[in-house]
Short mmCIF file of C-alpha atoms and ligand atoms in Angstrom, two decimals:
data_model
loop_
_atom_site.label_atom_id
_atom_site.label_comp_id
_atom_site.label_asym_id
_atom_site.label_seq_id
_atom_site.Cartn_x
_atom_site.Cartn_y
_atom_site.Cartn_z
CA UNK A 1 102.57 79.85 113.15
CA UNK A 2 105.06 81.07 110.56
CA UNK A 3 105.95 84.72 111.14
CA UNK A 4 105.89 86.67 107.89
CA UNK A 5 106.50 90.35 107.19
CA UNK A 6 106.53 92.36 104.00
CA UNK A 7 108.17 95.39 102.48
CA UNK A 8 105.96 97.12 99.90
CA UNK A 9 108.03 99.46 97.75
CA UNK A 10 105.97 102.46 96.61
CA UNK A 11 108.73 105.07 96.46
CA UNK A 12 109.20 105.32 92.68
CA UNK A 13 108.68 108.63 90.94
CA UNK A 14 106.75 106.96 88.11
CA UNK A 15 107.47 109.58 85.47
CA UNK A 16 106.06 107.38 82.69
CA UNK A 17 102.46 108.11 83.76
CA UNK A 18 102.91 111.70 84.91
CA UNK A 19 102.49 110.97 88.59
CA UNK A 20 103.65 108.12 90.84
CA UNK A 21 101.71 105.13 89.53
CA UNK A 22 101.58 103.54 93.00
CA UNK A 23 99.21 106.32 94.07
CA UNK A 24 96.97 106.48 91.02
CA UNK A 25 93.39 105.76 92.06
CA UNK A 26 92.14 102.27 91.24
CA UNK A 27 88.60 101.15 92.07
CA UNK A 28 88.32 103.52 94.98
CA UNK A 29 91.75 103.37 96.58
CA UNK A 30 95.35 104.12 95.58
CA UNK A 31 97.08 101.31 93.64
CA UNK A 32 99.58 100.49 96.42
CA UNK A 33 96.83 100.18 99.02
CA UNK A 34 95.34 97.22 97.13
CA UNK A 35 98.71 95.51 97.54
CA UNK A 36 98.72 96.42 101.23
CA UNK A 37 95.21 94.99 101.62
CA UNK A 38 96.28 91.62 100.15
CA UNK A 39 99.10 91.32 102.69
CA UNK A 40 96.91 92.43 105.61
CA UNK A 41 94.36 89.80 104.55
CA UNK A 42 96.98 87.16 105.53
CA UNK A 43 96.87 86.77 109.35
CA UNK A 44 100.41 85.30 109.33
CA UNK A 45 101.73 88.67 108.10
CA UNK A 46 102.67 90.38 111.36
CA UNK A 47 104.03 93.61 109.88
CA UNK A 48 104.09 95.46 106.56
CA UNK A 49 106.53 98.30 105.89
CA UNK A 50 105.14 100.68 103.27
CA UNK A 51 108.05 102.57 101.69
CA UNK A 52 107.16 105.90 100.04
CA UNK A 53 108.68 109.21 99.05
CA UNK A 54 108.93 111.67 101.96
CA UNK A 55 106.10 113.72 100.35
CA UNK A 56 103.82 110.70 100.28
CA UNK A 57 104.80 109.75 103.84
CA UNK A 58 103.60 113.23 104.82
CA UNK A 59 100.42 112.91 102.75
CA UNK A 60 99.40 109.31 103.57
CA UNK A 61 101.47 108.19 106.58
CA UNK A 62 99.09 109.10 109.34
CA UNK A 63 96.12 107.48 107.58
CA UNK A 64 97.92 104.19 106.82
CA UNK A 65 100.09 103.60 109.88
CA UNK A 66 98.81 101.06 112.41
CA UNK A 67 100.03 98.28 114.65
CA UNK A 68 100.61 96.13 111.57
CA UNK A 69 101.69 98.88 109.17
CA UNK A 70 104.83 101.02 109.35
CA UNK A 71 105.12 103.88 106.86
CA UNK A 72 108.74 104.75 106.05
CA UNK A 73 110.58 107.02 103.63
CA UNK A 74 112.44 105.44 100.73
CA UNK A 75 116.11 105.62 99.85
CA UNK A 76 117.83 106.96 96.75
CA UNK A 77 117.69 103.58 94.99
CA UNK A 78 115.33 100.62 95.01
CA UNK A 79 117.71 98.67 97.21
CA UNK A 80 117.97 101.64 99.60
CA UNK A 81 114.18 101.70 99.82
CA UNK A 82 113.97 97.96 100.49
CA UNK A 83 116.67 98.32 103.17
CA UNK A 84 114.75 101.16 104.85
CA UNK A 85 111.59 99.07 104.89
CA UNK A 86 113.46 96.03 106.19
CA UNK A 87 114.81 98.08 109.11
CA UNK A 88 111.25 98.92 110.18
CA UNK A 89 110.36 95.21 110.59
CA UNK A 90 110.77 93.15 113.77
CA UNK A 91 113.74 90.78 113.99
CA UNK A 92 111.88 87.60 114.97
CA UNK A 93 110.59 86.67 111.52
CA UNK A 94 110.78 83.51 109.45
CA UNK A 95 110.40 85.10 106.04
CA UNK A 96 110.17 88.54 104.48
CA UNK A 97 108.32 89.23 101.24
CA UNK A 98 109.33 92.19 99.09
CA UNK A 99 106.49 93.46 96.91
CA UNK A 100 106.12 96.16 94.32
CA UNK A 101 103.55 98.82 95.24
CA UNK A 102 102.54 98.98 91.57
CA UNK A 103 101.24 95.36 91.66
CA UNK A 104 97.78 95.80 93.17
CA UNK A 105 96.32 92.43 92.09
CA UNK A 106 98.50 90.17 94.18
CA UNK A 107 96.40 87.70 96.18
CA UNK A 108 96.88 86.01 99.56
CA UNK A 109 97.21 82.72 97.61
CA UNK A 110 100.19 84.03 95.60
CA UNK A 111 101.76 85.53 98.73
CA UNK A 112 101.40 82.18 100.55
CA UNK A 113 102.83 80.19 97.63
CA UNK A 114 106.01 82.30 97.77
CA UNK A 115 106.15 82.06 101.58
CA UNK A 116 105.95 78.25 101.41
CA UNK A 117 108.72 78.04 98.81
CA UNK A 118 110.90 80.45 100.81
CA UNK A 119 110.45 78.31 103.93
CA UNK A 120 111.43 75.23 101.89
CA UNK A 121 114.36 76.52 99.81
CA UNK A 122 115.18 79.99 101.10
CA UNK A 123 114.27 82.25 98.19
CA UNK A 124 111.15 82.40 96.01
CA UNK A 125 110.15 84.71 93.20
CA UNK A 126 106.61 84.97 91.81
CA UNK A 127 106.80 84.61 88.03
CA UNK A 128 104.91 83.63 84.90
CA UNK A 129 106.13 81.71 81.84
CA UNK A 130 106.88 84.08 78.95
CA UNK A 131 103.84 84.06 76.63
CA UNK A 132 105.27 85.74 73.57
CA UNK A 133 108.11 84.58 71.36
CA UNK A 134 111.26 86.36 72.46
CA UNK A 135 113.73 88.05 70.13
CA UNK A 136 117.14 89.32 71.05
CA UNK A 137 117.84 92.51 69.06
CA UNK A 138 121.28 93.40 67.78
CA UNK A 139 122.46 96.74 66.37
CA UNK A 140 119.81 98.51 64.26
CA UNK A 141 117.12 96.40 65.95
CA UNK A 142 118.04 93.51 63.68
CA UNK A 143 117.06 90.19 65.22
CA UNK A 144 120.20 88.47 66.42
CA UNK A 145 118.58 85.43 67.99
CA UNK A 146 115.27 83.73 68.77
CA UNK A 147 115.87 81.98 72.07
CA UNK A 148 113.81 78.97 73.13
CA UNK A 149 110.90 80.58 74.96
CA UNK A 150 110.11 77.54 77.08
CA UNK A 151 112.88 78.28 79.56
CA UNK A 152 112.02 81.98 79.97
CA UNK A 153 109.94 83.37 82.83
CA UNK A 154 108.96 86.91 83.65
CA UNK A 155 109.72 87.81 87.25
CA UNK A 156 107.07 89.51 89.35
CA UNK A 157 106.74 90.14 93.05
CA UNK A 158 106.38 89.07 95.84
CA UNK A 159 109.99 87.97 96.08
CA UNK A 160 110.12 86.16 99.36
CA UNK A 161 113.16 85.12 101.38
CA UNK A 162 114.16 83.60 104.67
CA UNK A 163 114.86 86.66 106.78
CA UNK A 164 118.57 85.99 107.30
CA UNK A 165 119.14 85.47 103.58
CA UNK A 166 117.58 88.82 102.65
CA UNK A 167 119.40 90.59 105.51
CA UNK A 168 122.72 89.27 104.23
CA UNK A 169 122.04 90.24 100.60
CA UNK A 170 120.92 93.74 101.58
CA UNK A 171 124.00 94.26 103.68
CA UNK A 172 126.42 92.91 101.08
CA UNK A 173 124.96 94.84 98.17
CA UNK A 174 123.66 97.93 99.98
CA UNK A 175 125.11 100.29 97.41
CA UNK A 176 123.92 98.56 94.24
CA UNK A 177 122.12 101.21 92.25
CA UNK A 178 121.57 99.01 89.22
CA UNK A 179 119.67 96.05 90.69
CA UNK A 180 115.99 96.07 89.71
CA UNK A 181 115.06 93.29 92.11
CA UNK A 182 116.37 91.68 95.26
CA UNK A 183 116.53 88.28 93.65
CA UNK A 184 119.56 89.36 91.58
CA UNK A 185 121.41 90.09 94.81
CA UNK A 186 120.49 86.77 96.37
CA UNK A 187 121.47 84.96 93.14
CA UNK A 188 124.84 86.74 93.20
CA UNK A 189 125.39 85.66 96.81
CA UNK A 190 125.38 82.16 95.32
CA UNK A 191 122.02 81.14 96.73
CA UNK A 192 119.44 79.30 94.62
CA UNK A 193 116.27 81.23 93.87
CA UNK A 194 113.15 79.28 92.87
CA UNK A 195 110.40 80.58 90.63
CA UNK A 196 106.84 80.18 91.88
CA UNK A 197 104.17 80.24 89.20
CA UNK A 198 101.84 83.16 89.92
CA UNK A 199 99.16 84.45 87.55
CA UNK A 200 99.26 86.81 84.61
CA UNK A 201 96.74 88.96 86.49
CA UNK A 202 99.44 89.85 89.04
CA UNK A 203 100.30 92.64 86.65
CA UNK A 204 102.39 95.72 87.23
CA UNK A 205 100.76 99.11 86.61
CA UNK A 206 103.12 100.62 84.07
CA UNK A 207 101.05 102.22 81.31
CA UNK A 208 97.52 103.76 81.44
CA UNK A 209 95.79 100.70 79.94
CA UNK A 210 97.06 98.60 82.86
CA UNK A 211 94.74 100.59 85.15
CA UNK A 212 91.74 99.69 82.98
CA UNK A 213 92.70 96.01 83.06
CA UNK A 214 93.34 96.11 86.81
CA UNK A 215 89.97 97.76 87.51
CA UNK A 216 88.19 95.13 85.41
CA UNK A 217 90.01 92.30 87.22
CA UNK A 218 89.17 93.76 90.63
CA UNK A 219 85.52 94.10 89.58
CA UNK A 220 85.54 90.45 88.45
CA UNK A 221 86.67 89.53 91.98
CA UNK A 222 83.77 91.56 93.39
CA UNK A 223 86.22 94.05 94.89
CA UNK A 224 86.41 97.79 94.69
CA UNK A 225 83.60 100.23 94.88
CA UNK A 226 83.22 102.78 92.16
CA UNK A 227 84.35 106.21 93.38
CA UNK A 228 81.44 108.54 94.09
CA UNK A 229 81.25 111.57 91.79
CA UNK A 230 80.85 114.84 93.67
CA UNK A 231 80.16 118.31 92.39
CA UNK A 232 81.60 121.54 93.73
CA UNK A 233 80.75 125.14 92.93
CA UNK A 234 82.96 128.23 93.02
CA UNK A 235 82.52 131.94 92.39
CA UNK A 236 84.87 134.91 92.30
CA UNK A 237 84.83 138.55 91.30
CA UNK A 238 87.66 141.07 90.98
CA UNK A 239 87.65 144.78 90.19
CA UNK A 240 89.23 145.91 86.89
CA UNK A 241 91.85 148.64 87.36
CA UNK A 242 94.48 150.41 85.25
CA UNK A 243 98.10 149.37 85.46
CA UNK A 244 97.73 145.61 86.02
CA UNK A 245 97.97 142.71 83.56
CA UNK A 246 94.68 140.85 82.98
CA UNK A 247 95.30 137.26 84.08
CA UNK A 248 92.55 134.74 83.40
CA UNK A 249 92.98 130.95 83.72
CA UNK A 250 96.74 131.43 84.04
CA UNK A 251 97.26 133.37 80.80
CA UNK A 252 97.50 137.08 80.10
CA UNK A 253 94.65 138.48 78.02
CA UNK A 254 95.39 141.77 76.21
CA UNK A 255 93.40 144.63 77.75
CA UNK A 256 93.93 148.16 79.04
CA UNK A 257 93.08 147.06 82.59
CA UNK A 258 93.76 144.11 84.87
CA UNK A 259 92.14 142.51 87.89
CA UNK A 260 92.89 143.99 91.27
CA UNK A 261 93.55 141.54 94.08
CA UNK A 262 95.77 140.57 96.96
CA UNK A 263 97.00 137.79 94.65
CA UNK A 264 97.46 138.13 90.90
CA UNK A 265 93.65 138.45 90.70
CA UNK A 266 93.03 135.43 88.45
CA UNK A 267 89.30 135.02 89.07
CA UNK A 268 89.09 131.89 86.88
CA UNK A 269 91.70 129.96 88.85
CA UNK A 270 90.19 131.16 92.14
CA UNK A 271 86.65 130.10 91.20
CA UNK A 272 87.92 126.76 89.83
CA UNK A 273 89.96 126.10 93.00
CA UNK A 274 86.93 126.83 95.18
CA UNK A 275 84.82 124.49 93.04
CA UNK A 276 87.35 121.65 93.45
CA UNK A 277 87.66 122.27 97.21
CA UNK A 278 83.87 122.35 97.41
CA UNK A 279 83.58 118.94 95.78
CA UNK A 280 86.03 117.57 98.35
CA UNK A 281 84.29 119.23 101.30
CA UNK A 282 87.43 121.25 101.98
CA UNK A 283 86.05 124.75 102.46
CA UNK A 284 87.55 127.47 100.28
CA UNK A 285 90.91 128.93 99.23
CA UNK A 286 90.63 131.87 101.63
CA UNK A 287 91.25 129.49 104.54
CA UNK A 288 94.70 128.40 103.36
CA UNK A 289 95.49 131.71 101.63
CA UNK A 290 93.88 134.49 103.72
CA UNK A 291 93.90 137.87 101.90
CA UNK A 292 95.06 139.46 105.17
CA UNK A 293 98.33 137.49 105.11
CA UNK A 294 101.18 139.58 103.62
CA UNK A 295 103.00 136.36 102.58
CA UNK A 296 100.42 135.85 99.84
CA UNK A 297 100.58 139.37 98.40
CA UNK A 298 100.92 139.14 94.63
CA UNK A 299 100.96 135.31 94.80
CA UNK A 300 100.82 133.45 91.47
CA UNK A 301 97.40 131.77 91.56
CA UNK A 302 98.98 128.62 90.08
CA UNK A 303 100.49 128.15 93.56
CA UNK A 304 96.96 128.06 94.96
CA UNK A 305 96.08 125.41 92.37
CA UNK A 306 99.12 123.35 93.45
CA UNK A 307 97.79 123.44 97.01
CA UNK A 308 94.39 122.23 95.81
CA UNK A 309 95.94 119.44 93.70
CA UNK A 310 97.90 118.26 96.76
CA UNK A 311 94.60 118.02 98.68
CA UNK A 312 93.21 115.84 95.88
CA UNK A 313 96.24 113.56 96.01
CA UNK A 314 96.01 113.24 99.78
CA UNK A 315 92.40 112.09 99.47
CA UNK A 316 93.17 109.83 96.50
CA UNK A 317 90.46 111.81 94.72
CA UNK A 318 90.42 112.43 90.98
CA UNK A 319 89.44 115.68 89.32
CA UNK A 320 87.20 114.69 86.40
CA UNK A 321 86.01 117.94 84.86
CA UNK A 322 85.87 121.73 85.25
CA UNK A 323 83.33 124.01 83.61
CA UNK A 324 83.78 127.75 83.85
CA UNK A 325 81.53 130.71 82.97
CA UNK A 326 83.11 134.16 82.96
CA UNK A 327 81.04 137.34 83.14
CA UNK A 328 82.88 140.20 81.43
CA UNK A 329 81.61 143.17 79.49
CA UNK A 330 85.10 143.86 78.16
CA UNK A 331 87.44 142.78 76.74
CA UNK A 332 85.69 140.36 74.39
CA UNK A 333 86.94 136.97 75.56
CA UNK A 334 85.76 134.65 72.78
CA UNK A 335 89.01 135.04 70.77
CA UNK A 336 90.89 133.83 73.87
CA UNK A 337 88.67 130.84 74.76
CA UNK A 338 91.04 128.20 73.44
CA UNK A 339 94.15 129.68 75.02
CA UNK A 340 92.42 130.07 78.40
CA UNK A 341 90.84 126.59 78.31
CA UNK A 342 94.12 124.93 77.33
CA UNK A 343 95.88 126.76 80.16
CA UNK A 344 93.17 125.86 82.67
CA UNK A 345 93.54 122.21 81.66
CA UNK A 346 97.33 122.34 81.94
CA UNK A 347 97.30 124.08 85.33
CA UNK A 348 94.89 121.50 86.78
CA UNK A 349 96.72 118.59 85.06
CA UNK A 350 93.57 117.65 83.12
CA UNK A 351 93.26 116.55 79.50
CA UNK A 352 91.98 119.44 77.38
CA UNK A 353 88.75 117.50 76.73
CA UNK A 354 87.86 117.68 80.43
CA UNK A 355 87.71 121.45 80.60
CA UNK A 356 85.05 123.79 79.29
CA UNK A 357 85.20 127.59 79.34
CA UNK A 358 82.88 130.29 78.08
CA UNK A 359 82.11 133.94 78.74
CA UNK A 360 78.98 136.07 78.84
CA UNK A 361 78.52 139.82 78.75
CA UNK A 362 76.39 141.37 81.50
CA UNK A 363 74.14 143.15 79.01
CA UNK A 364 75.36 146.54 80.23
CA UNK A 365 73.74 146.05 83.61
CA UNK A 366 75.33 147.20 86.86
CA UNK A 367 79.05 147.24 87.72
CA UNK A 368 79.84 144.17 85.62
CA UNK A 369 77.94 145.70 82.74
CA UNK A 370 79.95 148.92 83.02
CA UNK A 371 83.17 146.88 82.75
CA UNK A 372 84.29 147.71 86.28
CA UNK A 373 84.85 144.06 87.23
CA UNK A 374 85.07 140.51 85.91
CA UNK A 375 83.29 137.65 87.64
CA UNK A 376 83.66 133.91 87.21
CA UNK A 377 81.53 130.88 88.08
CA UNK A 378 83.00 127.39 88.10
CA UNK A 379 81.70 123.86 88.60
CA UNK A 380 84.05 120.95 89.26
CA UNK A 381 83.38 117.22 89.27
CA UNK A 382 85.61 115.11 91.51
CA UNK A 383 85.63 111.32 92.01
CA UNK A 384 86.17 110.66 95.67
CA UNK A 385 87.05 107.13 96.85
CA UNK A 386 83.98 105.32 98.17
MG1 MG B 1 89.82 135.93 94.00
#
């Protein structure tokens, strides 16, 4: 049997969509893991090297690594990342496919078509004929030329090569920062590269609407289970004392007193963090940030939120919504609703529309009613992969 291996490159920083697009959740699993699944569904694929940032290796490595999957850290450039993945593969291979971790809809049929062409001619690139009329723009975006579309193809991945050919190109052009695909390197070595017609559905997740399209396409294949929504609840209370700023939801609210605490006392962020952890079945913030630990004295509660967001990422879970109810006799918080809600959204990396915040008085009853403390309740909804 032909021995095939693959390098899946998922090491990009993906700034266009706010977070690395290879790890955005898609139909119940991170984008790049759909690509991994397609390769693992081919029995002739003996090994897949998943190349990620060191942070994602730490977050996902243990879960993904197996006899057939190596998880390795990427290099400074795309070529560096491909080279690192290549090094993690065995030497006795016929062909190696390089695939983009942001192309989750690749199928075993497309993978095999590129493998067959690589076995025949040495180098194969999945591609589709250009659909739209192409324009070449000159200065001032003035059309300089309308080339004949019929000869233009859009390159995708997998890009699949006989092992020795890829090894040679990687070695010769190891320090090429500008190359956006391996095929350019193989072309420059003077070797012919053949296009293999793939499908338009082998799309690359680049902008948010691509995720919607990809989810619909996966559903049409009967794949992907909808993530299960889970609800978590959190509560916190802090004493109001003189001489401290009043921090609520990450913003300072004008008042003569502030909340006492081992941290900055932000009861809203604490309750919200506990709600999110609750939805994930991850206990509470006191476990990772014990109040007895002097390292966390005066800690900015946004650091606690960062810890919680990292837990979400590691589980490929998505925070959908937070609702917060403050209990405060004074100060009156209604004038600060919008500022607090906008901050809460920003701190948890949520759109403003997915956060709700309100406050109640305690009708003069008890300690809360005497303005000696502020309490906060929070409910969070989290989509956890099925
Ligand atoms: Mg607290």
